[in-house]
Amino acid sequence: MSSLLEVEGLGTWFYTRQGIVKAVDGVDFQVDAGETLAIVGESGCGKSMTALSLMRLIPSPPGRIVSGAIKLGGRDLLKISEEEMRAVRGNEISMIFQEPMTSLNPVMTIGKQISEALILHRDMDRKAALKRAVEMLDLVRIPEPAQRAKEYPHQLSGGMRQRAMIAMALACNPKVLIADEPTTALDVTIQAQILELIVDLQREFSAAVILITHDLGVVAETARRVIVMYAGRKVEEGTVGELFSNPLHPYTVGLLASIPRLDLMRGQTDRSQERLQEIPGIVPPLFDLPAGCAFAPRCQRADDLCRRERPAYEEKQSGHWAACWHTNG
Ligand SMILES: Nc1ncnc2c1ncn2[C@@H]1O[C@H](COP(=O)(O)OP(=O)(O)OP(=O)(O)O)[C@@H](O)[C@H]1O
Ligand SMILES: [Mg+2]
């Protein structure tokens, strides 16, 4: 049976003066309705460009989707016109961004911004749309929603703005919700509330959620399956339980070692200041990747084979995939 969203061989490249940056380099994945798929990886590995590709919002030039298919309910979004795509964006697929201020219109009230989507996609009149917008604000647990609907984004706190963004993203009951680092700009207690909200709302709306984060702690609490990306490619994929208990790729092992262990830090204020273990080295520039495995220059297990030949992405155990010559085990 086919999944709600099927991404096949997605390639998104940037044509820069230094060379071609393969920000997304042949990425495949599927998500089912009601499922949460997490995409993790360090800064610059292509998470946001994957998400923006699904929305067909890649800045062009310099970027371009050069290959692949993005099938939503069987329809390839890369084959439809921009006009048809406008009916999909914010309606069938919507996205919550890391910094709500960049995606909210500063000169339009919150209520009006949410109603615009409903007027456009649901053919509602102004009054009905505004009523629904207030209901949405209530649903994302914004106190005094009718009052808040009349306010402008700058009048709301960061956490409230992010709630408003979620209300806007969910207003048209999308089939797919992409949340790109939805909590990174918020402080820790608010982060937990927003994640809980996303999880609750997903259950209610039974949308497929793609959660992008660099925080594996967040993944453990919210997702069922996880994809680990490195330098524009998938390096590992599996259920959260499998991947956390039995990481196959040395990069994933490194990421897991960098999760803050609250249980270890609790009650030890002196230790909580300690730096987390980080993976030594940096991601190589994407326009100048090494010949073999892109992670080899940072990998303790790397040998000549790794430097020479890129490992195939293979199913190493049932439902657990990795691209590595020397998987953990
Ligand atoms: N406008 C652009 N021009 C050239 N290259 C770009 C442009 N935008 C993005 N890239 C390249 O695409 C790569 C992937 O970027 P992307 O924003 O997807 O990373 P990310 O995984 O979301 O990182 P972060 O965790 O920092 O958000 C980057 O390494 C960057 O070099
Ligand atoms: Mg990003």
mmCIF file of C-alpha atoms and ligand atoms in Angstrom:
data_model
loop_
_atom_site.group_PDB
_atom_site.id
_atom_site.type_symbol
_atom_site.label_atom_id
_atom_site.label_comp_id
_atom_site.label_asym_id
_atom_site.label_seq_id
_atom_site.Cartn_x
_atom_site.Cartn_y
_atom_site.Cartn_z
ATOM 1 C CA MET A 1 0.000 0.000 0.000
ATOM 2 C CA SER A 2 1.294 3.421 -0.837
ATOM 3 C CA SER A 3 1.875 6.081 1.805
ATOM 4 C CA LEU A 4 0.177 9.456 2.008
ATOM 5 C CA LEU A 5 3.394 11.248 1.104
ATOM 6 C CA GLU A 6 6.114 9.572 -0.932
ATOM 7 C CA VAL A 7 9.318 11.408 -1.688
ATOM 8 C CA GLU A 8 11.542 9.711 -4.242
ATOM 9 C CA GLY A 9 15.062 10.660 -5.266
ATOM 10 C CA LEU A 10 14.642 14.298 -4.330
ATOM 11 C CA GLY A 11 17.524 16.469 -5.486
ATOM 12 C CA THR A 12 17.691 20.175 -4.681
ATOM 13 C CA TRP A 13 20.803 21.965 -5.844
ATOM 14 C CA PHE A 14 22.111 25.498 -5.510
ATOM 15 C CA TYR A 15 24.152 26.948 -8.323
ATOM 16 C CA THR A 16 26.711 29.119 -6.556
ATOM 17 C CA ARG A 17 29.908 30.826 -7.633
ATOM 18 C CA GLN A 18 31.929 28.248 -5.715
ATOM 19 C CA GLY A 19 30.194 25.366 -7.434
ATOM 20 C CA ILE A 20 27.062 23.239 -7.244
ATOM 21 C CA VAL A 21 25.790 22.802 -3.697
ATOM 22 C CA LYS A 22 23.802 19.563 -3.498
ATOM 23 C CA ALA A 23 21.736 20.613 -0.493
ATOM 24 C CA VAL A 24 19.404 17.639 -0.956
ATOM 25 C CA ASP A 25 21.058 14.805 -2.851
ATOM 26 C CA GLY A 26 18.760 11.922 -3.710
ATOM 27 C CA VAL A 27 16.558 11.715 -0.640
ATOM 28 C CA ASP A 28 13.626 9.262 -0.381
ATOM 29 C CA PHE A 29 11.104 8.833 2.395
ATOM 30 C CA GLN A 30 7.450 8.063 3.066
ATOM 31 C CA VAL A 31 5.057 9.299 5.705
ATOM 32 C CA ASP A 32 1.639 7.887 6.540
ATOM 33 C CA ALA A 33 -1.381 9.766 7.799
ATOM 34 C CA GLY A 34 -1.220 10.180 11.560
ATOM 35 C CA GLU A 35 2.479 9.357 11.666
ATOM 36 C CA THR A 36 5.340 11.555 12.863
ATOM 37 C CA LEU A 37 8.600 11.277 10.987
ATOM 38 C CA ALA A 38 11.572 13.139 12.402
ATOM 39 C CA ILE A 39 14.462 14.420 10.322
ATOM 40 C CA VAL A 40 17.611 15.176 12.286
ATOM 41 C CA GLY A 41 21.152 16.263 11.560
ATOM 42 C CA GLU A 42 23.590 19.075 12.151
ATOM 43 C CA SER A 43 23.235 22.565 10.787
ATOM 44 C CA GLY A 44 23.540 22.743 6.998
ATOM 45 C CA CYS A 45 22.779 19.062 6.289
ATOM 46 C CA GLY A 46 19.737 19.905 4.166
ATOM 47 C CA LYS A 47 16.787 19.564 6.539
ATOM 48 C CA SER A 48 15.156 22.895 5.723
ATOM 49 C CA MET A 49 15.840 22.564 2.007
ATOM 50 C CA THR A 50 14.111 19.164 2.075
ATOM 51 C CA ALA A 51 11.117 20.784 3.771
ATOM 52 C CA LEU A 52 11.062 23.797 1.469
ATOM 53 C CA SER A 53 11.284 21.472 -1.530
ATOM 54 C CA LEU A 54 8.075 19.740 -0.398
ATOM 55 C CA MET A 55 6.414 23.174 -0.305
ATOM 56 C CA ARG A 56 8.087 24.136 -3.603
ATOM 57 C CA LEU A 57 9.480 27.208 -1.885
ATOM 58 C CA ILE A 58 13.155 26.854 -2.796
ATOM 59 C CA PRO A 59 14.663 30.288 -3.496
ATOM 60 C CA SER A 60 15.249 30.217 -7.229
ATOM 61 C CA PRO A 61 17.757 31.287 -8.405
ATOM 62 C CA PRO A 62 20.153 30.097 -7.048
ATOM 63 C CA GLY A 63 18.280 26.932 -6.029
ATOM 64 C CA ARG A 64 16.421 24.396 -8.121
ATOM 65 C CA ILE A 65 14.752 21.047 -7.595
ATOM 66 C CA VAL A 66 16.663 19.004 -10.156
ATOM 67 C CA SER A 67 15.240 15.522 -9.678
ATOM 68 C CA GLY A 68 12.730 13.326 -7.960
ATOM 69 C CA ALA A 69 9.055 13.065 -7.206
ATOM 70 C CA ILE A 70 6.966 14.342 -4.299
ATOM 71 C CA LYS A 71 3.770 12.307 -4.374
ATOM 72 C CA LEU A 72 0.941 13.445 -2.180
ATOM 73 C CA GLY A 73 -1.930 10.988 -2.373
ATOM 74 C CA GLY A 74 -0.363 9.714 -5.587
ATOM 75 C CA ARG A 75 -0.134 13.140 -7.270
ATOM 76 C CA ASP A 76 3.398 14.345 -8.042
ATOM 77 C CA LEU A 77 3.693 17.911 -6.762
ATOM 78 C CA LEU A 78 6.725 18.476 -8.966
ATOM 79 C CA LYS A 79 4.568 17.965 -12.058
ATOM 80 C CA ILE A 80 1.771 20.432 -11.315
ATOM 81 C CA SER A 81 1.672 24.124 -12.256
ATOM 82 C CA GLU A 82 2.523 26.902 -9.802
ATOM 83 C CA GLU A 83 -1.144 27.842 -9.758
ATOM 84 C CA GLU A 84 -2.156 24.304 -8.784
ATOM 85 C CA MET A 85 0.616 24.309 -6.188
ATOM 86 C CA ARG A 86 -0.839 27.448 -4.617
ATOM 87 C CA ALA A 87 -3.976 25.467 -3.893
ATOM 88 C CA VAL A 88 -1.885 22.782 -2.180
ATOM 89 C CA ARG A 89 0.379 25.025 -0.087
ATOM 90 C CA GLY A 90 -1.145 26.036 3.246
ATOM 91 C CA ASN A 91 -4.048 23.745 2.466
ATOM 92 C CA GLU A 92 -2.923 20.154 1.865
ATOM 93 C CA ILE A 93 0.647 20.721 3.085
ATOM 94 C CA SER A 94 1.559 23.439 5.517
ATOM 95 C CA MET A 95 4.650 24.378 7.410
ATOM 96 C CA ILE A 96 5.574 25.832 10.767
ATOM 97 C CA PHE A 97 8.860 27.714 10.696
ATOM 98 C CA GLN A 98 11.547 28.123 13.299
ATOM 99 C CA GLU A 99 11.102 31.863 13.743
ATOM 100 C CA PRO A 100 7.440 32.851 13.544
ATOM 101 C CA MET A 101 8.235 36.541 13.084
ATOM 102 C CA THR A 102 9.697 35.868 9.646
ATOM 103 C CA SER A 103 6.576 34.118 8.427
ATOM 104 C CA LEU A 104 3.883 36.220 10.079
ATOM 105 C CA ASN A 105 2.887 39.457 8.418
ATOM 106 C CA PRO A 106 3.751 42.231 10.919
ATOM 107 C CA VAL A 107 1.068 44.648 9.664
ATOM 108 C CA MET A 108 -1.870 42.252 9.691
ATOM 109 C CA THR A 109 -3.783 41.098 12.764
ATOM 110 C CA ILE A 110 -3.399 37.462 13.799
ATOM 111 C CA GLY A 111 -7.094 36.785 13.196
ATOM 112 C CA LYS A 112 -6.969 38.209 9.699
ATOM 113 C CA GLN A 113 -3.877 36.167 8.802
ATOM 114 C CA ILE A 114 -5.503 32.922 9.846
ATOM 115 C CA SER A 115 -8.762 33.802 8.082
ATOM 116 C CA GLU A 116 -6.974 34.587 4.796
ATOM 117 C CA ALA A 117 -6.081 30.917 4.347
ATOM 118 C CA LEU A 118 -9.672 29.884 5.059
ATOM 119 C CA ILE A 119 -11.086 32.454 2.624
ATOM 120 C CA LEU A 120 -8.628 31.341 -0.062
ATOM 121 C CA HIS A 121 -8.834 27.581 0.348
ATOM 122 C CA ARG A 122 -12.181 26.967 2.008
ATOM 123 C CA ASP A 123 -14.198 29.608 0.238
ATOM 124 C CA MET A 124 -15.455 30.973 3.554
ATOM 125 C CA ASP A 125 -16.790 34.511 3.898
ATOM 126 C CA ARG A 126 -14.923 36.946 6.126
ATOM 127 C CA LYS A 127 -17.157 36.526 9.122
ATOM 128 C CA ALA A 128 -17.167 32.742 9.153
ATOM 129 C CA ALA A 129 -13.401 32.683 8.554
ATOM 130 C CA LEU A 130 -12.725 35.010 11.473
ATOM 131 C CA LYS A 131 -14.943 32.911 13.712
ATOM 132 C CA ARG A 132 -12.985 29.813 12.709
ATOM 133 C CA ALA A 133 -9.700 31.694 13.273
ATOM 134 C CA VAL A 134 -10.739 32.455 16.852
ATOM 135 C CA GLU A 135 -11.655 28.781 17.334
ATOM 136 C CA MET A 136 -8.215 27.810 16.049
ATOM 137 C CA LEU A 137 -6.514 30.208 18.482
ATOM 138 C CA ASP A 138 -8.524 28.633 21.258
ATOM 139 C CA LEU A 139 -7.532 25.161 20.067
ATOM 140 C CA VAL A 140 -3.836 26.037 20.311
ATOM 141 C CA ARG A 141 -4.565 27.196 23.860
ATOM 142 C CA ILE A 142 -4.115 30.915 23.435
ATOM 143 C CA PRO A 143 -5.982 32.601 26.278
ATOM 144 C CA GLU A 144 -8.652 35.161 25.319
ATOM 145 C CA PRO A 145 -8.571 34.124 21.676
ATOM 146 C CA ALA A 146 -11.160 36.678 20.471
ATOM 147 C CA GLN A 147 -9.043 39.516 21.862
ATOM 148 C CA ARG A 148 -5.782 38.024 20.547
ATOM 149 C CA ALA A 149 -7.248 37.700 17.072
ATOM 150 C CA LYS A 150 -7.436 41.492 16.924
ATOM 151 C CA GLU A 151 -3.770 41.936 17.859
ATOM 152 C CA TYR A 152 -0.665 42.192 15.699
ATOM 153 C CA PRO A 153 2.218 39.658 15.858
ATOM 154 C CA HIS A 154 4.520 41.999 17.833
ATOM 155 C CA GLN A 155 1.934 42.193 20.614
ATOM 156 C CA LEU A 156 2.318 38.454 21.301
ATOM 157 C CA SER A 157 5.117 36.701 23.176
ATOM 158 C CA GLY A 158 7.387 34.298 21.257
ATOM 159 C CA GLY A 159 5.511 31.253 22.528
ATOM 160 C CA MET A 160 2.124 32.781 21.658
ATOM 161 C CA ARG A 161 3.337 33.706 18.180
ATOM 162 C CA GLN A 162 4.418 30.130 17.601
ATOM 163 C CA ARG A 163 0.980 28.948 18.749
ATOM 164 C CA ALA A 164 -0.596 31.389 16.299
ATOM 165 C CA MET A 165 1.615 29.970 13.523
ATOM 166 C CA ILE A 166 0.453 26.470 14.400
ATOM 167 C CA ALA A 167 -3.163 27.656 14.336
ATOM 168 C CA MET A 168 -2.571 29.120 10.896
ATOM 169 C CA ALA A 169 -0.834 25.983 9.625
ATOM 170 C CA LEU A 170 -3.675 23.764 10.840
ATOM 171 C CA ALA A 171 -6.587 26.042 9.905
ATOM 172 C CA CYS A 172 -7.291 24.220 6.645
ATOM 173 C CA ASN A 173 -6.782 20.781 8.168
ATOM 174 C CA PRO A 174 -3.707 19.861 6.097
ATOM 175 C CA LYS A 175 -2.822 16.271 5.267
ATOM 176 C CA VAL A 176 0.847 16.983 5.916
ATOM 177 C CA LEU A 177 2.272 19.340 8.503
ATOM 178 C CA ILE A 178 5.973 20.178 8.353
ATOM 179 C CA ALA A 179 7.441 21.629 11.521
ATOM 180 C CA ASP A 180 10.942 22.989 10.888
ATOM 181 C CA GLU A 181 12.690 23.464 14.233
ATOM 182 C CA PRO A 182 9.418 24.763 15.663
ATOM 183 C CA THR A 183 10.774 25.308 19.149
ATOM 184 C CA THR A 184 14.415 26.322 18.813
ATOM 185 C CA ALA A 185 13.718 30.042 19.216
ATOM 186 C CA LEU A 186 11.774 29.461 22.440
ATOM 187 C CA ASP A 187 12.908 28.909 25.991
ATOM 188 C CA VAL A 188 12.913 25.404 27.407
ATOM 189 C CA THR A 189 9.611 25.322 29.296
ATOM 190 C CA ILE A 190 7.748 26.861 26.361
ATOM 191 C CA GLN A 191 9.477 24.371 24.010
ATOM 192 C CA ALA A 192 7.976 21.456 25.910
ATOM 193 C CA GLN A 193 4.499 23.005 25.786
ATOM 194 C CA ILE A 194 4.672 23.635 22.046
ATOM 195 C CA LEU A 195 5.832 20.072 21.331
ATOM 196 C CA GLU A 196 3.067 18.682 23.469
ATOM 197 C CA LEU A 197 0.628 20.860 21.567
ATOM 198 C CA ILE A 198 1.870 19.572 18.204
ATOM 199 C CA VAL A 199 1.577 15.970 19.383
ATOM 200 C CA ASP A 200 -1.960 16.549 20.726
ATOM 201 C CA LEU A 201 -3.135 18.356 17.626
ATOM 202 C CA GLN A 202 -1.706 15.709 15.364
ATOM 203 C CA ARG A 203 -3.845 13.140 17.096
ATOM 204 C CA GLU A 204 -6.879 15.343 16.660
ATOM 205 C CA PHE A 205 -6.237 16.193 13.004
ATOM 206 C CA SER A 206 -4.551 12.864 12.113
ATOM 207 C CA ALA A 207 -2.143 14.716 9.850
ATOM 208 C CA ALA A 208 1.204 13.292 8.813
ATOM 209 C CA VAL A 209 3.844 15.314 10.631
ATOM 210 C CA ILE A 210 7.419 15.834 9.494
ATOM 211 C CA LEU A 211 9.332 17.170 12.439
ATOM 212 C CA ILE A 212 12.702 18.699 11.714
ATOM 213 C CA THR A 213 15.058 19.183 14.593
ATOM 214 C CA HIS A 214 18.697 18.935 15.573
ATOM 215 C CA ASP A 215 17.591 17.756 19.011
ATOM 216 C CA LEU A 216 17.363 13.983 19.433
ATOM 217 C CA GLY A 217 15.710 14.504 22.817
ATOM 218 C CA VAL A 218 12.750 16.035 20.974
ATOM 219 C CA VAL A 219 12.685 13.100 18.562
ATOM 220 C CA ALA A 220 12.501 10.569 21.381
ATOM 221 C CA GLU A 221 9.424 12.272 22.773
ATOM 222 C CA THR A 222 7.472 12.881 19.590
ATOM 223 C CA ALA A 223 8.337 10.718 16.596
ATOM 224 C CA ARG A 224 7.813 7.109 15.583
ATOM 225 C CA ARG A 225 10.431 6.969 12.857
ATOM 226 C CA VAL A 226 13.544 9.019 12.323
ATOM 227 C CA ILE A 227 15.808 9.879 9.408
ATOM 228 C CA VAL A 228 19.346 11.056 10.074
ATOM 229 C CA MET A 229 20.786 13.327 7.388
ATOM 230 C CA TYR A 230 24.384 14.205 6.736
ATOM 231 C CA ALA A 231 25.641 16.490 3.954
ATOM 232 C CA GLY A 232 22.408 16.381 1.951
ATOM 233 C CA ARG A 233 21.865 12.626 2.177
ATOM 234 C CA LYS A 234 20.220 10.102 4.429
ATOM 235 C CA VAL A 235 22.758 8.165 6.467
ATOM 236 C CA GLU A 236 20.395 6.241 8.742
ATOM 237 C CA GLU A 237 16.715 5.553 9.203
ATOM 238 C CA GLY A 238 14.656 3.443 11.560
ATOM 239 C CA THR A 239 12.074 3.465 14.295
ATOM 240 C CA VAL A 240 12.937 5.688 17.234
ATOM 241 C CA GLY A 241 13.259 2.651 19.506
ATOM 242 C CA GLU A 242 15.646 0.866 17.117
ATOM 243 C CA LEU A 243 17.735 3.891 16.309
ATOM 244 C CA PHE A 244 18.197 4.959 19.919
ATOM 245 C CA SER A 245 18.978 1.504 21.258
ATOM 246 C CA ASN A 246 20.981 0.282 18.297
ATOM 247 C CA PRO A 247 22.412 3.145 16.233
ATOM 248 C CA LEU A 248 24.221 1.775 13.176
ATOM 249 C CA HIS A 249 25.985 4.807 11.728
ATOM 250 C CA PRO A 250 28.935 6.355 13.614
ATOM 251 C CA TYR A 251 27.396 9.775 12.947
ATOM 252 C CA THR A 252 24.187 8.756 14.725
ATOM 253 C CA VAL A 253 26.267 7.360 17.579
ATOM 254 C CA GLY A 254 27.932 10.772 17.846
ATOM 255 C CA LEU A 255 24.615 12.617 17.760
ATOM 256 C CA LEU A 256 23.229 10.390 20.512
ATOM 257 C CA ALA A 257 26.260 11.090 22.664
ATOM 258 C CA SER A 258 25.512 14.786 22.416
ATOM 259 C CA ILE A 259 21.995 14.596 23.922
ATOM 260 C CA PRO A 260 21.851 16.399 27.254
ATOM 261 C CA ARG A 261 21.255 13.764 29.896
ATOM 262 C CA LEU A 262 18.836 15.513 32.224
ATOM 263 C CA ASP A 263 18.798 12.487 34.474
ATOM 264 C CA LEU A 264 22.540 12.815 34.994
ATOM 265 C CA MET A 265 22.441 16.559 35.400
ATOM 266 C CA ARG A 266 19.509 16.815 37.780
ATOM 267 C CA GLY A 267 20.581 18.048 41.168
ATOM 268 C CA GLN A 268 24.125 18.611 39.984
ATOM 269 C CA THR A 269 24.225 22.268 39.079
ATOM 270 C CA ASP A 270 27.998 22.255 38.747
ATOM 271 C CA ARG A 271 27.927 19.475 36.134
ATOM 272 C CA SER A 272 25.003 20.938 34.197
ATOM 273 C CA GLN A 273 27.344 23.664 32.992
ATOM 274 C CA GLU A 274 29.589 21.091 31.358
ATOM 275 C CA ARG A 275 29.738 21.088 27.596
ATOM 276 C CA LEU A 276 28.110 18.209 25.850
ATOM 277 C CA GLN A 277 30.196 15.803 23.909
ATOM 278 C CA GLU A 278 30.264 17.010 20.348
ATOM 279 C CA ILE A 279 31.276 15.248 17.180
ATOM 280 C CA PRO A 280 34.747 16.553 16.383
ATOM 281 C CA GLY A 281 35.275 18.330 13.065
ATOM 282 C CA ILE A 282 32.852 20.122 10.805
ATOM 283 C CA VAL A 283 30.549 19.213 7.934
ATOM 284 C CA PRO A 284 32.571 19.520 4.713
ATOM 285 C CA PRO A 285 31.414 22.220 2.275
ATOM 286 C CA LEU A 286 28.651 20.722 0.170
ATOM 287 C CA PHE A 287 30.137 21.973 -3.110
ATOM 288 C CA ASP A 288 33.340 20.103 -2.362
ATOM 289 C CA LEU A 289 32.440 16.750 -0.839
ATOM 290 C CA PRO A 290 35.102 14.060 -0.460
ATOM 291 C CA ALA A 291 35.009 11.161 -2.931
ATOM 292 C CA GLY A 292 33.962 8.421 -0.520
ATOM 293 C CA CYS A 293 31.735 8.698 2.545
ATOM 294 C CA ALA A 294 31.036 12.361 3.377
ATOM 295 C CA PHE A 295 31.439 11.598 7.077
ATOM 296 C CA ALA A 296 34.816 9.851 6.697
ATOM 297 C CA PRO A 297 36.957 12.919 7.562
ATOM 298 C CA ARG A 298 35.278 13.045 10.989
ATOM 299 C CA CYS A 299 34.837 9.338 11.575
ATOM 300 C CA GLN A 300 37.018 7.313 13.911
ATOM 301 C CA ARG A 301 36.187 4.115 12.043
ATOM 302 C CA ALA A 302 37.072 5.478 8.616
ATOM 303 C CA ASP A 303 39.616 3.550 6.553
ATOM 304 C CA ASP A 304 40.784 3.628 2.933
ATOM 305 C CA LEU A 305 37.608 2.040 1.643
ATOM 306 C CA CYS A 306 35.498 4.782 3.304
ATOM 307 C CA ARG A 307 37.655 7.497 1.784
ATOM 308 C CA ARG A 308 37.544 5.904 -1.638
ATOM 309 C CA GLU A 309 33.995 4.641 -2.110
ATOM 310 C CA ARG A 310 30.688 5.949 -0.973
ATOM 311 C CA PRO A 311 28.808 3.298 1.041
ATOM 312 C CA ALA A 312 25.411 2.220 -0.321
ATOM 313 C CA TYR A 313 22.297 3.005 1.673
ATOM 314 C CA GLU A 314 21.127 -0.457 2.692
ATOM 315 C CA GLU A 315 18.646 -2.193 4.931
ATOM 316 C CA LYS A 316 21.042 -3.603 7.517
ATOM 317 C CA GLN A 317 18.336 -4.990 9.768
ATOM 318 C CA SER A 318 14.601 -5.230 9.213
ATOM 319 C CA GLY A 319 13.280 -1.658 8.831
ATOM 320 C CA HIS A 320 16.639 -0.199 9.839
ATOM 321 C CA TRP A 321 18.711 1.396 7.085
ATOM 322 C CA ALA A 322 22.175 2.893 7.032
ATOM 323 C CA ALA A 323 24.913 4.008 4.658
ATOM 324 C CA CYS A 324 28.170 2.878 6.235
ATOM 325 C CA TRP A 325 30.924 0.360 5.497
ATOM 326 C CA HIS A 326 31.477 -0.336 9.172
ATOM 327 C CA THR A 327 28.145 -0.128 10.915
ATOM 328 C CA ASN A 328 27.960 -0.294 14.651
ATOM 329 C CA GLY A 329 27.303 -3.771 15.912
HETATM 330 N N1 LIG B 1 20.531 30.446 -0.963
HETATM 331 C C1 LIG B 1 21.468 29.494 -0.896
HETATM 332 N N2 LIG B 1 22.546 29.534 -1.688
HETATM 333 C C2 LIG B 1 23.486 28.572 -1.652
HETATM 334 N N3 LIG B 1 23.446 27.523 -0.833
HETATM 335 C C3 LIG B 1 22.408 27.423 -0.005
HETATM 336 C C4 LIG B 1 21.364 28.407 0.014
HETATM 337 N N4 LIG B 1 20.473 28.038 0.946
HETATM 338 C C5 LIG B 1 20.937 26.900 1.484
HETATM 339 N N5 LIG B 1 22.084 26.526 0.912
HETATM 340 C C6 LIG B 1 22.883 25.331 1.228
HETATM 341 O O1 LIG B 1 22.026 24.254 1.516
HETATM 342 C C7 LIG B 1 22.547 23.496 2.574
HETATM 343 C C8 LIG B 1 21.415 22.974 3.390
HETATM 344 O O2 LIG B 1 20.767 24.045 4.050
HETATM 345 P P1 LIG B 1 19.548 23.830 5.027
HETATM 346 O O3 LIG B 1 18.997 25.174 5.316
HETATM 347 O O4 LIG B 1 18.638 22.820 4.460
HETATM 348 O O5 LIG B 1 20.249 23.238 6.316
HETATM 349 P P2 LIG B 1 19.565 22.754 7.667
HETATM 350 O O6 LIG B 1 19.848 21.298 7.796
HETATM 351 O O7 LIG B 1 18.143 23.173 7.699
HETATM 352 O O8 LIG B 1 20.421 23.524 8.762
HETATM 353 P P3 LIG B 1 19.950 24.266 10.115
HETATM 354 O O9 LIG B 1 19.935 23.196 11.165
HETATM 355 O O10 LIG B 1 21.022 25.260 10.343
HETATM 356 O O11 LIG B 1 18.612 24.892 9.888
HETATM 357 C C9 LIG B 1 23.452 24.411 3.370
HETATM 358 O O12 LIG B 1 24.622 23.728 3.693
HETATM 359 C C10 LIG B 1 23.743 25.551 2.449
HETATM 360 O O13 LIG B 1 25.083 25.514 2.037
HETATM 361 MG MG MG B 2 17.080 24.547 8.812
#
